XYZ file of C-alpha atoms in Angstrom:
665
model
C 1.058 130.506 -32.995
C -0.695 129.858 -36.149
C -4.399 131.478 -36.391
C -6.627 131.985 -39.118
C -8.694 134.783 -40.234
C -12.285 134.132 -41.681
C -14.817 136.833 -42.945
C -18.292 135.631 -43.338
C -20.211 137.680 -45.853
C -23.768 138.398 -46.103
C -24.043 137.377 -42.261
C -27.509 138.207 -41.871
C -28.859 135.679 -44.124
C -26.082 133.050 -42.922
C -24.300 133.084 -46.366
C -20.729 133.179 -46.739
C -17.611 133.258 -48.797
C -14.479 131.779 -49.343
C -12.011 132.349 -45.959
C -9.607 134.607 -46.187
C -6.375 133.009 -44.231
C -3.460 134.462 -42.107
C -0.983 133.448 -40.398
C -0.516 136.322 -38.288
C -1.933 136.276 -34.713
C -2.313 140.133 -34.487
C -5.495 139.870 -37.042
C -6.671 136.280 -36.194
C -10.460 135.915 -35.489
C -12.794 133.034 -34.742
C -14.370 131.012 -37.947
C -18.073 131.516 -37.734
C -20.822 129.963 -39.093
C -24.565 131.102 -38.856
C -27.920 129.498 -39.470
C -29.672 129.894 -41.895
C -32.507 132.328 -40.401
C -29.502 134.567 -38.827
C -30.290 133.473 -35.596
C -28.036 131.067 -34.696
C -24.502 131.471 -34.425
C -21.103 129.394 -33.709
C -17.700 130.761 -33.362
C -14.703 128.218 -33.604
C -11.207 129.289 -32.079
C -7.683 128.325 -31.563
C -6.729 129.962 -28.576
C -3.828 128.784 -26.633
C -3.162 126.076 -28.911
C -6.745 124.346 -28.147
C -10.172 124.484 -29.982
C -13.098 126.190 -28.365
C -16.588 126.996 -29.618
C -19.125 129.250 -28.376
C -22.875 129.789 -29.393
C -25.167 132.747 -29.539
C -29.176 133.178 -29.789
C -30.265 136.145 -31.081
C -26.979 138.319 -30.046
C -27.027 136.824 -26.599
C -24.426 134.173 -25.761
C -25.853 130.643 -24.563
C -22.656 128.770 -24.669
C -19.500 130.935 -23.450
C -16.137 129.790 -24.547
C -15.569 125.947 -24.279
C -12.897 123.749 -25.043
C -13.582 120.250 -27.069
C -10.893 117.696 -25.931
C -10.346 113.892 -26.531
C -8.609 111.599 -24.540
C -6.775 108.474 -26.673
C -4.955 105.616 -25.455
C -2.188 107.302 -25.932
C -2.898 111.123 -24.104
C -4.964 113.634 -24.456
C -6.013 115.509 -27.940
C -6.571 118.829 -27.166
C -3.048 120.507 -26.686
C -0.270 122.243 -29.191
C -3.194 121.838 -32.181
C -3.873 123.516 -35.465
C -6.354 124.246 -37.841
C -6.013 123.165 -41.595
C -8.144 124.591 -44.062
C -11.622 125.068 -42.820
C -14.025 124.014 -45.602
C -17.981 125.399 -45.334
C -20.918 124.281 -47.251
C -24.585 124.569 -47.113
C -27.261 121.967 -47.115
C -30.757 120.895 -46.724
C -32.315 117.601 -45.461
C -35.244 116.875 -47.149
C -37.159 113.637 -46.576
C -40.046 112.047 -45.729
C -40.263 109.939 -42.343
C -42.254 106.702 -42.308
C -42.410 106.627 -38.769
C -42.406 110.578 -37.109
C -44.216 113.840 -35.514
C -44.336 115.129 -38.703
C -44.218 113.157 -42.354
C -42.804 115.656 -44.534
C -39.371 117.700 -43.311
C -37.398 120.182 -44.724
C -34.188 121.142 -42.525
C -31.688 123.563 -43.847
C -28.309 124.134 -42.599
C -24.816 125.746 -42.390
C -21.873 124.064 -42.149
C -18.076 124.420 -41.123
C -15.851 121.203 -41.432
C -12.358 121.956 -39.306
C -9.364 119.497 -40.033
C -7.469 119.502 -36.763
C -3.751 118.518 -35.995
C -1.629 118.094 -33.519
C 1.975 120.173 -33.958
C 3.771 117.326 -31.881
C 4.109 113.708 -31.916
C 2.119 111.575 -32.060
C 0.968 114.180 -34.690
C -2.896 112.756 -34.472
C -5.676 114.259 -36.851
C -9.101 114.292 -36.240
C -12.037 116.635 -37.939
C -14.624 118.318 -36.378
C -17.828 119.073 -38.456
C -20.277 121.673 -37.250
C -23.665 122.278 -38.598
C -26.060 125.189 -37.502
C -29.722 124.547 -38.380
C -32.649 127.361 -37.300
C -33.741 125.727 -34.283
C -29.681 124.349 -32.984
C -26.315 122.981 -33.504
C -24.748 120.076 -33.749
C -21.360 118.818 -33.519
C -19.159 115.491 -34.084
C -15.986 114.322 -34.231
C -14.434 112.331 -37.505
C -11.578 110.152 -37.224
C -9.683 109.888 -40.579
C -7.420 106.978 -41.570
C -3.782 108.028 -40.991
C -0.187 107.130 -40.697
C 0.315 104.452 -38.020
C -2.448 104.207 -37.164
C -5.496 101.510 -37.826
C -7.672 101.490 -35.000
C -9.430 104.438 -32.547
C -9.263 103.521 -28.988
C -10.984 106.289 -26.918
C -11.011 106.449 -23.287
C -13.041 109.538 -23.112
C -14.475 112.417 -24.762
C -14.252 115.621 -22.630
C -16.764 118.102 -24.734
C -17.529 121.075 -22.707
C -20.387 123.087 -22.538
C -19.880 126.241 -20.466
C -23.431 127.025 -20.555
C -24.399 131.223 -19.617
C -25.073 132.069 -16.501
C -26.622 130.100 -14.315
C -29.738 128.308 -15.713
C -32.520 125.864 -14.460
C -31.881 122.501 -14.969
C -33.960 119.762 -15.452
C -32.073 116.628 -15.494
C -32.010 113.049 -14.770
C -29.474 112.147 -12.203
C -27.849 108.585 -12.246
C -25.410 106.966 -10.003
C -23.799 105.181 -12.637
C -23.853 103.962 -16.682
C -25.788 100.920 -15.813
C -29.453 102.224 -15.888
C -33.049 101.649 -17.392
C -32.634 105.370 -17.760
C -36.096 106.079 -15.442
C -36.140 108.173 -12.387
C -37.462 111.411 -11.225
C -35.643 114.421 -12.923
C -33.787 116.974 -10.841
C -35.137 120.456 -10.955
C -32.811 123.100 -10.079
C -30.023 125.799 -10.953
C -26.800 124.580 -12.712
C -24.544 125.751 -9.688
C -26.336 123.621 -7.475
C -25.736 120.430 -8.947
C -23.209 118.408 -7.070
C -19.586 118.156 -8.537
C -18.697 115.053 -10.450
C -22.590 113.807 -10.720
C -23.613 111.862 -13.529
C -26.921 113.102 -15.676
C -28.690 111.464 -18.663
C -29.962 113.151 -21.654
C -31.731 114.961 -22.721
C -31.402 117.524 -20.588
C -33.231 121.070 -20.359
C -31.578 124.187 -19.342
C -33.653 127.395 -19.108
C -31.996 130.748 -19.330
C -34.323 132.982 -17.671
C -36.479 133.207 -20.690
C -33.625 134.544 -23.105
C -33.232 130.853 -24.491
C -34.088 127.459 -23.705
C -31.302 124.554 -24.340
C -31.736 120.988 -24.550
C -28.535 118.817 -24.777
C -28.380 115.365 -26.312
C -27.343 113.110 -28.991
C -28.090 111.781 -32.529
C -26.910 109.129 -34.775
C -25.737 107.044 -31.974
C -24.038 104.083 -33.350
C -20.620 101.868 -33.324
C -19.807 104.731 -30.213
C -20.734 104.909 -26.625
C -23.672 106.258 -25.451
C -23.429 110.031 -23.950
C -23.831 111.544 -20.300
C -23.139 115.142 -19.390
C -21.128 115.219 -15.814
C -20.661 118.435 -13.473
C -17.074 118.930 -13.088
C -15.035 122.278 -12.122
C -18.411 124.167 -12.184
C -18.939 122.939 -15.959
C -20.526 120.452 -17.813
C -18.576 117.507 -19.542
C -19.018 114.852 -21.796
C -18.854 111.241 -20.561
C -18.976 108.010 -22.529
C -19.923 104.715 -21.486
C -17.814 102.382 -20.821
C -17.025 98.831 -22.835
C -17.507 95.652 -20.272
C -14.310 94.495 -18.757
C -11.995 96.707 -21.055
C -10.232 98.790 -18.072
C -12.109 102.116 -18.806
C -11.699 102.032 -22.865
C -15.042 104.180 -24.223
C -14.931 103.559 -28.042
C -12.728 100.885 -29.989
C -13.146 101.003 -33.689
C -11.186 100.715 -36.930
C -10.343 104.012 -38.466
C -12.232 105.982 -40.439
C -14.581 106.383 -37.584
C -17.188 108.845 -36.810
C -18.912 110.052 -33.246
C -22.698 110.648 -32.852
C -23.452 114.312 -33.280
C -23.794 116.219 -29.772
C -27.038 118.265 -30.299
C -27.743 121.574 -29.080
C -31.862 122.220 -29.310
C -32.073 126.300 -29.239
C -34.746 128.915 -29.053
C -36.373 131.293 -27.475
C -39.351 129.471 -27.511
C -39.750 126.110 -25.842
C -41.886 124.694 -28.043
C -39.659 125.070 -30.933
C -37.232 122.559 -29.197
C -40.474 119.597 -28.961
C -41.404 120.523 -32.808
C -37.792 120.466 -33.957
C -36.494 117.578 -36.788
C -32.639 118.068 -35.876
C -32.195 114.475 -34.625
C -33.733 112.588 -37.711
C -32.035 114.944 -40.067
C -28.899 114.155 -38.452
C -29.093 110.263 -39.134
C -28.718 108.395 -42.479
C -31.893 108.107 -44.440
C -34.169 104.940 -44.471
C -31.679 101.834 -45.087
C -34.489 99.454 -44.843
C -35.589 99.517 -48.690
C -39.564 98.603 -49.194
C -41.132 99.275 -45.701
C -44.482 98.685 -47.033
C -44.963 96.193 -44.411
C -44.438 98.333 -41.292
C -47.034 99.573 -39.417
C -47.660 101.906 -36.779
C -50.345 101.709 -34.505
C -51.637 101.062 -30.894
C -50.832 98.014 -28.737
C -52.561 95.984 -25.844
C -50.106 95.278 -23.183
C -51.971 93.105 -20.395
C -49.177 92.828 -18.230
C -50.059 96.091 -16.692
C -53.666 95.347 -15.900
C -52.484 92.039 -14.310
C -53.852 89.670 -17.525
C -57.521 90.243 -16.537
C -59.763 88.188 -18.061
C -63.391 87.476 -18.054
C -64.821 85.136 -15.091
C -66.312 83.131 -17.797
C -63.248 82.584 -19.672
C -62.168 78.546 -18.367
C -58.413 78.621 -18.746
C -57.183 81.901 -18.293
C -52.773 81.861 -18.780
C -50.476 81.342 -21.914
C -53.035 79.689 -23.697
C -54.756 80.412 -27.164
C -58.211 81.310 -25.077
C -56.528 83.941 -23.090
C -54.977 85.626 -26.578
C -58.153 85.009 -28.366
C -60.258 87.423 -25.533
C -57.876 89.943 -26.219
C -57.381 90.125 -30.048
C -61.470 89.899 -30.652
C -61.292 93.247 -28.499
C -58.469 94.617 -30.706
C -60.835 93.722 -34.020
C -63.933 95.062 -32.774
C -62.293 98.682 -31.669
C -59.695 98.790 -34.770
C -56.908 98.209 -32.540
C -53.550 97.201 -34.505
C -52.078 95.202 -32.029
C -52.162 92.301 -29.622
C -48.799 91.747 -27.408
C -48.329 88.284 -26.027
C -46.144 88.575 -22.800
C -46.504 86.367 -19.461
C -49.044 85.194 -17.060
C -48.036 84.816 -14.106
C -44.517 86.320 -13.862
C -43.438 83.442 -15.849
C -42.866 84.116 -19.514
C -44.760 82.773 -22.843
C -41.454 80.975 -23.872
C -39.492 78.420 -21.984
C -37.085 79.471 -19.534
C -35.753 78.409 -15.995
C -34.728 81.261 -14.377
C -36.284 83.739 -12.124
C -39.030 86.116 -12.606
C -38.145 87.646 -15.960
C -34.328 87.110 -15.862
C -33.381 84.404 -18.082
C -32.062 81.063 -16.662
C -29.774 79.068 -18.647
C -31.933 76.865 -20.379
C -34.174 79.891 -21.743
C -35.240 79.352 -25.573
C -37.405 81.815 -27.077
C -37.757 79.621 -30.278
C -40.498 77.545 -28.184
C -43.730 78.526 -26.381
C -44.669 77.039 -22.822
C -46.526 73.657 -22.710
C -50.198 74.337 -23.900
C -49.522 77.466 -25.698
C -49.843 77.677 -29.686
C -48.042 80.749 -31.330
C -49.115 79.648 -34.569
C -52.830 79.388 -33.884
C -53.056 82.729 -32.015
C -50.946 84.551 -35.137
C -53.130 82.854 -37.557
C -56.244 83.290 -35.374
C -54.974 87.213 -35.443
C -54.857 87.459 -39.104
C -58.081 86.244 -39.639
C -59.404 89.422 -37.506
C -56.819 92.097 -38.625
C -55.067 92.078 -35.756
C -50.945 91.871 -35.847
C -49.500 89.894 -32.814
C -46.425 91.422 -31.024
C -44.372 89.243 -28.225
C -42.156 91.060 -25.370
C -38.291 89.110 -25.106
C -35.591 89.429 -22.618
C -32.772 90.618 -24.830
C -30.787 88.391 -22.853
C -32.773 85.365 -23.743
C -33.386 86.616 -27.367
C -29.795 87.684 -28.661
C -27.935 84.086 -28.327
C -30.597 82.536 -30.577
C -31.548 85.875 -32.723
C -31.070 84.618 -36.166
C -33.624 81.676 -35.270
C -35.972 83.682 -33.203
C -36.215 86.038 -35.478
C -36.750 83.667 -38.141
C -39.042 81.366 -36.443
C -41.349 84.760 -35.058
C -41.515 85.059 -39.382
C -42.456 81.555 -39.171
C -45.437 82.474 -36.810
C -46.455 85.548 -38.261
C -45.516 87.985 -35.698
C -44.938 91.361 -36.519
C -43.051 92.801 -33.780
C -41.690 92.553 -30.671
C -40.494 94.645 -27.122
C -37.239 93.891 -26.308
C -36.757 94.772 -22.394
C -34.185 95.282 -19.829
C -31.274 95.986 -21.645
C -30.026 98.599 -19.363
C -26.560 99.781 -20.796
C -25.346 102.288 -23.553
C -22.009 101.290 -24.159
C -20.433 100.916 -27.462
C -21.022 97.110 -27.388
C -24.881 97.189 -26.416
C -25.452 100.076 -29.070
C -24.107 97.592 -31.600
C -26.402 94.959 -30.301
C -29.231 97.319 -30.606
C -28.222 98.335 -34.240
C -27.965 94.115 -34.930
C -31.478 93.992 -33.719
C -33.052 96.489 -35.818
C -31.201 95.166 -38.925
C -31.709 91.459 -38.578
C -35.412 92.200 -37.366
C -36.141 94.076 -40.458
C -35.386 91.173 -42.789
C -37.906 89.008 -41.168
C -40.482 92.085 -41.273
C -40.711 92.747 -37.218
C -40.975 95.832 -35.555
C -38.845 96.992 -32.157
C -40.000 98.802 -29.079
C -37.248 98.742 -26.872
C -37.872 98.760 -23.591
C -35.562 98.748 -20.416
C -33.269 100.589 -23.004
C -31.489 104.215 -23.615
C -32.906 107.399 -25.306
C -33.867 107.592 -29.042
C -31.351 108.870 -31.439
C -33.182 109.505 -34.298
C -32.804 105.884 -35.823
C -35.960 105.879 -36.405
C -35.118 106.875 -40.164
C -32.930 104.980 -41.005
C -34.606 101.956 -39.170
C -37.980 102.609 -39.696
C -38.714 99.159 -37.861
C -37.757 101.281 -34.381
C -41.052 102.185 -33.104
C -40.131 103.288 -29.387
C -38.031 103.445 -26.776
C -38.591 103.482 -23.390
C -35.928 105.246 -21.458
C -38.506 107.216 -19.046
C -39.979 106.271 -15.605
C -44.268 105.829 -16.517
C -47.208 104.050 -14.991
C -45.552 100.759 -14.772
C -44.776 102.305 -11.596
C -48.266 102.538 -10.008
C -47.738 98.705 -9.336
C -45.126 98.930 -6.781
C -44.264 102.430 -5.868
C -46.350 103.619 -2.722
C -46.742 107.113 -4.339
C -47.329 106.530 -7.789
C -46.739 108.505 -11.011
C -47.906 112.068 -10.324
C -49.247 114.795 -13.110
C -45.848 116.653 -12.019
C -43.800 113.773 -13.568
C -45.922 113.580 -16.737
C -45.551 117.116 -17.489
C -41.445 116.986 -16.923
C -41.400 114.286 -20.024
C -42.179 116.522 -23.243
C -39.378 119.222 -22.190
C -36.738 116.752 -21.092
C -36.932 113.316 -22.546
C -39.115 113.578 -25.735
C -36.675 115.835 -26.820
C -34.921 112.768 -28.184
C -37.929 111.461 -29.843
C -40.856 108.680 -29.163
C -40.912 107.828 -25.621
C -42.573 104.516 -24.760
C -45.397 104.978 -21.726
C -47.615 102.311 -20.163
C -50.515 105.009 -21.081
C -54.505 104.247 -20.924
C -55.091 103.754 -17.159
C -58.535 104.135 -16.446
C -59.207 103.874 -12.607
C -58.111 107.094 -11.404
C -58.494 107.984 -7.979
C -57.758 111.384 -5.537
C -54.346 111.602 -4.197
C -55.817 110.510 -0.678
C -56.910 107.132 -2.186
C -54.019 106.005 -4.097
C -52.745 102.644 -2.954
C -50.572 99.827 -4.845
C -52.491 97.229 -6.966
C -50.360 94.585 -8.705
C -53.244 93.922 -10.680
C -56.196 96.676 -11.540
C -53.389 99.230 -11.072
C -54.732 102.562 -9.922
C -54.022 106.344 -11.688
C -53.446 109.774 -10.314
C -54.476 112.020 -13.027
C -57.755 113.029 -14.562
C -59.186 110.821 -17.213
C -59.106 113.330 -19.887
C -55.302 114.167 -18.895
C -55.036 110.192 -19.984
C -56.594 110.772 -23.126
C -54.506 113.817 -23.570
C -51.284 112.068 -22.924
C -51.804 109.697 -26.467
C -51.587 113.669 -28.360
C -49.334 115.130 -25.878
C -46.194 111.862 -25.992
C -44.741 111.149 -29.028
C -44.291 106.855 -29.869
C -45.363 105.505 -32.996
C -46.391 102.475 -30.946
C -48.742 103.658 -27.674
C -50.027 101.009 -25.452
C -53.465 100.550 -24.398
C -52.761 99.206 -21.320
C -55.941 98.309 -19.541
C -57.923 95.519 -20.271
C -61.286 94.838 -22.324
C -63.944 95.269 -19.597
C -62.003 98.815 -18.520
C -62.756 100.388 -21.570
C -65.667 99.503 -23.764
C -69.005 101.418 -22.691
C -66.141 103.696 -20.702
C -66.630 107.521 -21.609
C -62.952 108.609 -23.807
C -62.899 105.306 -25.126
C -64.233 106.706 -28.454
C -60.883 108.750 -28.405
C -58.700 106.133 -27.610
C -59.694 104.253 -30.972
C -59.619 106.991 -32.934
C -56.359 108.655 -31.981
C -53.218 108.069 -34.639
C -49.499 106.963 -33.480
C -48.238 108.454 -36.744
C -48.519 111.949 -37.933
C -48.340 114.313 -40.631
C -47.574 117.417 -38.434
C -46.835 118.388 -34.933
C -47.065 121.892 -33.288
C -46.678 122.864 -29.923
C -49.021 125.859 -29.133
C -48.400 127.069 -25.523
C -46.269 125.724 -23.206
C -44.988 126.383 -19.912
C -41.799 124.058 -18.746
C -42.465 122.113 -15.522
C -46.149 123.254 -15.868
C -48.692 123.202 -18.837
C -48.454 121.934 -22.376
C -50.901 121.989 -25.447
C -49.639 119.722 -28.413
C -51.590 119.573 -31.748
C -50.886 116.620 -34.146
C -52.670 116.510 -37.558
C -53.131 112.969 -39.857
C -54.571 113.866 -42.820
C -57.284 116.213 -42.533
C -57.784 115.607 -39.131
C -56.176 117.695 -35.893
C -55.656 116.022 -32.599
C -55.301 118.404 -29.464
C -53.748 117.395 -26.134
C -53.293 119.634 -23.297
C -52.233 118.462 -19.744
C -51.137 120.553 -16.455
C -49.607 119.764 -13.338
C -51.323 120.106 -9.570
C -52.467 123.499 -10.552
C -55.586 124.609 -12.155
C -55.389 126.160 -15.603
C -57.240 128.391 -18.232
C -55.741 128.579 -21.449
C -56.661 130.164 -24.658
C -55.823 127.954 -27.362
C -55.954 129.640 -31.394
C -57.451 127.516 -33.809
C -55.080 129.031 -37.224
C -53.202 125.757 -37.856
C -56.658 124.661 -38.947
C -57.167 124.661 -42.904
C -59.955 126.627 -43.968
C -63.469 125.863 -43.390
C -65.519 124.577 -40.485
C -64.930 121.887 -38.362
C -66.528 119.630 -35.872
C -64.698 119.721 -32.433
C -65.203 116.589 -30.368
C -63.995 117.730 -26.782
C -62.809 115.683 -23.800
C -62.417 117.926 -20.662
C -62.312 117.795 -16.970
C -65.487 117.821 -14.941
C -65.632 120.036 -12.474
C -65.801 117.353 -9.780
C -62.599 115.863 -10.769
C -60.946 116.735 -7.762
C -63.283 113.581 -5.804
C -64.082 111.862 -9.304
C -61.342 111.852 -11.440
C -62.911 109.437 -14.094
C -65.688 112.076 -14.911
C -65.781 113.583 -18.623
C -67.049 116.515 -20.086
C -68.182 115.659 -23.799
C -69.276 117.855 -25.865
C -68.892 118.853 -29.692
C -68.843 122.552 -31.169
C -68.048 123.723 -34.833
C -65.085 125.890 -34.844
C -62.878 127.431 -37.751
C -59.063 128.968 -37.954
C -59.999 132.585 -37.101
C -61.542 131.486 -33.623
C -59.559 130.533 -30.534
C -60.688 127.635 -27.813
C -60.523 128.307 -24.271
C -59.575 125.028 -22.340
C -60.021 124.515 -18.562
C -57.465 122.022 -17.198
C -58.377 120.965 -13.577
C -55.673 120.062 -11.389
C -53.960 116.973 -12.481
C -56.362 117.310 -15.362
C -56.057 117.490 -19.186
C -58.085 117.995 -22.090
C -58.084 116.280 -25.575
C -59.926 117.572 -28.562
C -60.490 115.598 -32.013
C -61.072 118.300 -35.029
C -62.907 116.591 -37.825
C -63.335 118.803 -41.207
C -66.671 118.967 -42.411
C -67.695 118.690 -45.973
């Protein structure tokens, strides 16, 4: 058995020297790589001719020895292995995000590259690349060119995650791989999860306050999406299968790379939310000049039921209806109006049933009476961009003609919906959509789609993704979406990146008064909670879901008019998983605070040290004392503050607070 001895010098600072190599089993030790701040350590070891890794945070083990295996079409790669010469390097990702929770990013890392080869036929080779950041660990598989092999055919990936102890889990269970990735998160102990159950990512693990671990993936390109399954007491990666190929998960020419398997890790859960590891593991901007991109807010009349004033003579898929919403946007500085549907009929010709496309669906041809050119021209005259909703299966067969027509009309972006898969084929379709959309100066909002994986760095025209249960369910689920559901999202789904939500409902009612309304849906959280969600949730295209009359003249609407969607910085000030959260985000010299709670009232104290020097005017939107009966009531106040003060925040049950801090001259 061949093993190697690696001594790392200056381990306290994460520095390392060239390894000493020995074939003597008696003195063999694991290969180690340490984060730049010295707090995270990863050890990789060849044990019983199998590759294992383990992870520590602040000397406490987080991942116990876990085996890495791959299942190719010609057998398992995971036994009778040997390690070639390891290569160490240190690096830093320094870049500016076009769209993101932080504008300037600088992520230092230490890296270990391990070439692995089988001792016996068929003598396959791979490389495992491990990067350790100050706030997490990432590893990926690289599949090099090798003699007698031109193609990668992967039946599954078996990356094991043997998490120490029996942590509390926050994860989304799924029945199978075909999914809109929407649902209620399971909260419980890891050992209590059913065997062979399938879980979406990101998933969060609370190791008793010693560590918080988030597992997800980054740079998902030309590969299958990854899930977690509990098998034999351990979590194991599972890949989404290619349609109709007998269980094949990945098929590609060599050389090839897997996405990064990401372990966000800290003893402070807010660090996981602040982390930029996922974008740092992606390639730089490939689109070149992106001056045409404009993050912002958009209407989405489908949610409110396409409400128009009684004085409108011709509501429907027509210019007059669009004009009503465009005028609203122009009056209030809302960047986009979305043309969606009317009466459950698409804006484009389609002979399908409801939203599902029929055989003659044509996204390049509006329904009779709808003049898209006139709508786009009117929007441009009033400084409002036009977006459209499309079903992916109607769009993709005509993608080139459709994008050319959209650009010709002056459309600036789209929501692409009902994708419901993340197999390799669908992943490649979405990448193609991003690349081709950019050539026609179009941004994309993926709906009914899998989690983000940081591609907004590479393709900044990816503004947001859904992959979460949100307020649209208030139109059809009897219990609606409760504040408890909201509070779980930042600690789970949002760890992966921007989260598309139907925000902005201004009709909150007590829970005993909630009822289903497909038109003018009702809300269960307070209005202050709803305002705070625009800061809490990261999304570069936030939705203003309600109709103009629901907003104009209403308390709190001025906050929605002012709040940005693209940020220079983001910080988590206090957080308790599944209970409460306070986030502040900065744009230029203005800071915005969003704080939400579950069904329990909270009294929180927020240090204002994040503010710069000088005085700030704090514009505060808080729960009124009577929100248990009148949840739309707000307490709106202003006060002068500075960075040496604390702000006391009172959150009522299901409530929130939003604050805008404006620096004074």
